[in-house]
PDB file of C-alpha atoms in Angstrom:
ATOM      1  CA  MET A 173      -0.481   0.180  -0.060  1.00 55.00           C
ATOM      2  CA  LYS A 174       1.095   3.113  -0.849  1.00 72.00           C
ATOM      3  CA  ALA A 175       1.715   6.230   1.528  1.00 75.00           C
ATOM      4  CA  GLN A 176      -1.069   8.019   0.802  1.00 73.00           C
ATOM      5  CA  GLU A 177      -3.761   5.551   0.697  1.00 76.00           C
ATOM      6  CA  ASN A 178      -2.005   4.582   3.757  1.00 85.00           C
ATOM      7  CA  VAL A 179      -2.967   7.891   5.397  1.00 90.00           C
ATOM      8  CA  TYR A 180      -6.474   7.929   4.616  1.00 91.00           C
ATOM      9  CA  LEU A 181      -6.704   4.789   4.937  1.00 94.00           C
ATOM     10  CA  LYS A 182      -5.638   5.670   8.424  1.00 95.00           C
ATOM     11  CA  LYS A 183      -7.785   8.366   9.349  1.00 95.00           C
ATOM     12  CA  ALA A 184     -10.583   6.501   7.918  1.00 96.00           C
ATOM     13  CA  ALA A 185      -9.640   3.120  10.958  1.00 96.00           C
ATOM     14  CA  ASP A 186      -8.983   6.212  13.960  1.00 97.00           C
ATOM     15  CA  LEU A 187     -12.758   6.749  12.559  1.00 97.00           C
ATOM     16  CA  THR A 188     -13.745   2.981  13.056  1.00 97.00           C
ATOM     17  CA  TYR A 189     -13.037   3.029  17.186  1.00 96.00           C
ATOM     18  CA  ASP A 190     -16.169   5.235  17.513  1.00 97.00           C
ATOM     19  CA  CYS A 191     -18.173   2.125  16.864  1.00 97.00           C
ATOM     20  CA  VAL A 192     -19.108   0.029  19.887  1.00 97.00           C
ATOM     21  CA  GLN A 193     -20.437  -2.739  18.208  1.00 96.00           C
ATOM     22  CA  CYS A 194     -24.600  -2.127  18.900  1.00 97.00           C
ATOM     23  CA  GLY A 195     -26.369  -2.765  15.635  1.00 96.00           C
ATOM     24  CA  TYR A 196     -28.820  -0.445  15.807  1.00 97.00           C
ATOM     25  CA  CYS A 197     -28.157   0.496  12.481  1.00 97.00           C
ATOM     26  CA  LEU A 198     -28.913  -2.649  10.828  1.00 97.00           C
ATOM     27  CA  PRO A 199     -32.107  -2.262  10.219  1.00 97.00           C
ATOM     28  CA  SER A 200     -31.590   1.198   9.096  1.00 97.00           C
ATOM     29  CA  CYS A 201     -29.465   0.279   6.083  1.00 97.00           C
ATOM     30  CA  PRO A 202     -31.898  -0.707   2.822  1.00 97.00           C
ATOM     31  CA  THR A 203     -28.976  -2.546   1.825  1.00 96.00           C
ATOM     32  CA  TYR A 204     -28.290  -4.845   4.961  1.00 97.00           C
ATOM     33  CA  LEU A 205     -31.647  -5.458   5.425  1.00 97.00           C
ATOM     34  CA  THR A 206     -32.157  -6.134   1.304  1.00 96.00           C
ATOM     35  CA  MET A 207     -28.955  -7.742   1.546  1.00 96.00           C
ATOM     36  CA  LYS A 208     -29.251 -10.022   5.197  1.00 95.00           C
ATOM     37  CA  THR A 209     -25.334 -10.072   4.916  1.00 95.00           C
ATOM     38  CA  GLU A 210     -23.011  -8.631   7.931  1.00 96.00           C
ATOM     39  CA  THR A 211     -20.280  -7.106   5.497  1.00 95.00           C
ATOM     40  CA  GLN A 212     -23.219  -5.057   3.418  1.00 96.00           C
ATOM     41  CA  SER A 213     -24.388  -3.062   7.090  1.00 97.00           C
ATOM     42  CA  PRO A 214     -22.565  -0.302   8.091  1.00 98.00           C
ATOM     43  CA  ARG A 215     -21.081  -2.921  11.671  1.00 97.00           C
ATOM     44  CA  GLY A 216     -19.708  -4.841   9.056  1.00 97.00           C
ATOM     45  CA  ARG A 217     -17.945  -2.342   6.901  1.00 97.00           C
ATOM     46  CA  ILE A 218     -16.661  -0.774   9.971  1.00 97.00           C
ATOM     47  CA  ASN A 219     -14.622  -3.583  10.527  1.00 97.00           C
ATOM     48  CA  LEU A 220     -13.560  -4.075   7.519  1.00 96.00           C
ATOM     49  CA  VAL A 221     -12.039  -1.188   7.255  1.00 96.00           C
ATOM     50  CA  ARG A 222     -10.826  -1.884  10.846  1.00 96.00           C
ATOM     51  CA  VAL A 223      -8.860  -5.134   9.796  1.00 96.00           C
ATOM     52  CA  ALA A 224      -7.596  -3.031   6.135  1.00 95.00           C
ATOM     53  CA  ALA A 225      -6.417  -0.577   8.484  1.00 94.00           C
ATOM     54  CA  GLU A 226      -4.975  -3.473  10.331  1.00 94.00           C
ATOM     55  CA  GLY A 227      -3.020  -5.122   7.047  1.00 92.00           C
ATOM     56  CA  HIS A 228      -5.155  -8.423   7.019  1.00 95.00           C
ATOM     57  CA  ILE A 229      -7.220  -7.676   3.690  1.00 94.00           C
ATOM     58  CA  THR A 230      -6.531  -5.627   0.918  1.00 90.00           C
ATOM     59  CA  VAL A 231      -8.154  -2.592  -0.255  1.00 89.00           C
ATOM     60  CA  ASN A 232      -9.570  -4.042  -2.765  1.00 88.00           C
ATOM     61  CA  GLU A 233     -11.568  -6.550  -0.678  1.00 90.00           C
ATOM     62  CA  LEU A 234     -12.856  -3.653   0.629  1.00 90.00           C
ATOM     63  CA  SER A 235     -14.465  -2.535  -2.805  1.00 89.00           C
ATOM     64  CA  VAL A 236     -17.841  -4.446  -3.554  1.00 91.00           C
ATOM     65  CA  PRO A 237     -19.257  -3.729   0.069  1.00 94.00           C
ATOM     66  CA  ILE A 238     -17.928  -0.120  -0.384  1.00 94.00           C
ATOM     67  CA  ASP A 239     -19.137   0.767  -3.831  1.00 92.00           C
ATOM     68  CA  LEU A 240     -22.538  -1.335  -2.701  1.00 94.00           C
ATOM     69  CA  CYS A 241     -23.419   1.428  -0.021  1.00 96.00           C
ATOM     70  CA  LEU A 242     -25.777   3.758  -1.190  1.00 95.00           C
ATOM     71  CA  GLY A 243     -24.256   6.968   1.282  1.00 95.00           C
ATOM     72  CA  CYS A 244     -27.613   7.362   2.938  1.00 96.00           C
ATOM     73  CA  ARG A 245     -25.927   7.883   6.032  1.00 97.00           C
ATOM     74  CA  SER A 246     -29.267   6.848   8.059  1.00 97.00           C
ATOM     75  CA  CYS A 247     -26.975   4.881   9.974  1.00 97.00           C
ATOM     76  CA  GLU A 248     -26.011   7.871  11.567  1.00 97.00           C
ATOM     77  CA  HIS A 249     -28.969   8.984  12.304  1.00 96.00           C
ATOM     78  CA  VAL A 250     -30.161   6.228  14.731  1.00 97.00           C
ATOM     79  CA  CYS A 251     -25.824   5.749  16.293  1.00 97.00           C
ATOM     80  CA  PRO A 252     -25.884   6.115  19.809  1.00 97.00           C
ATOM     81  CA  SER A 253     -21.981   6.480  20.030  1.00 97.00           C
ATOM     82  CA  ASN A 254     -22.723   9.120  16.928  1.00 96.00           C
ATOM     83  CA  MET A 255     -19.926   7.235  14.415  1.00 97.00           C
ATOM     84  CA  GLU A 256     -18.842   9.381  11.817  1.00 97.00           C
ATOM     85  CA  TYR A 257     -20.156   6.368   8.900  1.00 97.00           C
ATOM     86  CA  GLY A 258     -20.020   8.651   6.157  1.00 96.00           C
ATOM     87  CA  LYS A 259     -16.775  10.483   6.208  1.00 96.00           C
ATOM     88  CA  MET A 260     -15.123   6.600   7.433  1.00 96.00           C
ATOM     89  CA  LEU A 261     -16.868   6.090   3.979  1.00 96.00           C
ATOM     90  CA  GLU A 262     -15.712   8.980   1.690  1.00 94.00           C
ATOM     91  CA  LEU A 263     -11.322   8.581   2.960  1.00 94.00           C
ATOM     92  CA  VAL A 264     -12.675   5.139   2.402  1.00 94.00           C
ATOM     93  CA  LYS A 265     -13.656   6.231  -1.336  1.00 92.00           C
ATOM     94  CA  VAL A 266     -10.411   8.133  -2.072  1.00 89.00           C
ATOM     95  CA  VAL A 267      -8.441   5.428  -1.099  1.00 90.00           C
ATOM     96  CA  SER A 268     -10.488   2.287  -3.318  1.00 87.00           C
ATOM     97  CA  ALA A 269     -10.315   4.826  -6.316  1.00 84.00           C
ATOM     98  CA  ILE A 270      -6.631   5.411  -5.998  1.00 82.00           C
ATOM     99  CA  THR A 271      -6.385   1.181  -6.029  1.00 79.00           C
ATOM    100  CA  LYS A 272      -7.937   1.275  -8.611  1.00 73.00           C
ATOM    101  CA  SER A 273      -6.198   4.272 -10.869  1.00 68.00           C
ATOM    102  CA  ARG A 274      -3.602   2.472  -9.682  1.00 57.00           C
ATOM    103  CA  LEU A 275      -4.461  -0.865 -11.205  1.00 48.00           C
ATOM    104  CA  CYS A 276      -5.434   0.845 -14.113  1.00 46.00           C
ATOM    105  CA  LEU A 277      -2.899   3.020 -15.201  1.00 43.00           C
ATOM    106  CA  HIS A 278      -0.720  -0.041 -17.815  1.00 44.00           C
ATOM    107  CA  CYS A 279      -4.458   0.229 -20.523  1.00 46.00           C
ATOM    108  CA  ASP A 280      -5.132   1.964 -22.915  1.00 40.00           C
ATOM    109  CA  VAL A 281      -9.283   2.294 -21.771  1.00 42.00           C
ATOM    110  CA  PHE A 282     -10.587   1.827 -17.947  1.00 43.00           C
ATOM    111  CA  VAL A 283     -14.297   0.944 -18.521  1.00 43.00           C
ATOM    112  CA  ARG A 284     -16.361   1.293 -15.064  1.00 44.00           C
ATOM    113  CA  VAL A 285     -19.190  -1.219 -14.769  1.00 41.00           C
ATOM    114  CA  SER A 286     -21.288  -1.483 -11.780  1.00 39.00           C
ATOM    115  CA  SER A 287     -19.330  -2.330  -8.919  1.00 42.00           C
ATOM    116  CA  LEU A 288     -16.550  -3.877 -10.489  1.00 45.00           C
ATOM    117  CA  SER A 289     -13.693  -2.530 -12.213  1.00 45.00           C
ATOM    118  CA  MET A 290     -13.127  -3.561 -15.623  1.00 46.00           C
ATOM    119  CA  CYS A 291      -9.516  -3.316 -17.926  1.00 46.00           C
ATOM    120  CA  PHE A 292      -9.882  -3.286 -21.844  1.00 46.00           C
ATOM    121  CA  ARG A 293      -6.500  -3.607 -24.051  1.00 45.00           C
ATOM    122  CA  ILE A 294      -7.183  -2.454 -26.861  1.00 43.00           C
ATOM    123  CA  LYS A 295      -4.771  -3.174 -29.687  1.00 40.00           C
ATOM    124  CA  VAL A 296      -3.482  -0.698 -32.268  1.00 43.00           C
ATOM    125  CA  SER A 297      -2.824  -2.186 -35.254  1.00 41.00           C
TER     126      SER A 297
END
């Protein structure tokens, strides 16, 4: 991980320590209500950010859960510890964008499809 990414990820991880893991956010989260998986909940994403900052998973492994978050911040309204989820989300999106752009610097064309990033090499004959 590059220094620039590390700074943003550290800032995001510092925000995660405000979460007390109570679960009040779960019923307010549209993606959790739809998918019913912990990684698609604010609490799950918070844990993933913390684990990524500790180096146990890569930033790329955060991409799908982070990209699927609607960013509605309804979780913040029910949070008893006032965890700044929206701020954390934006910091992680910056890290994700930096990572994805670096992965695709070799490509002639970079196409973003849904929550997946795909690179296509175009041969010029």
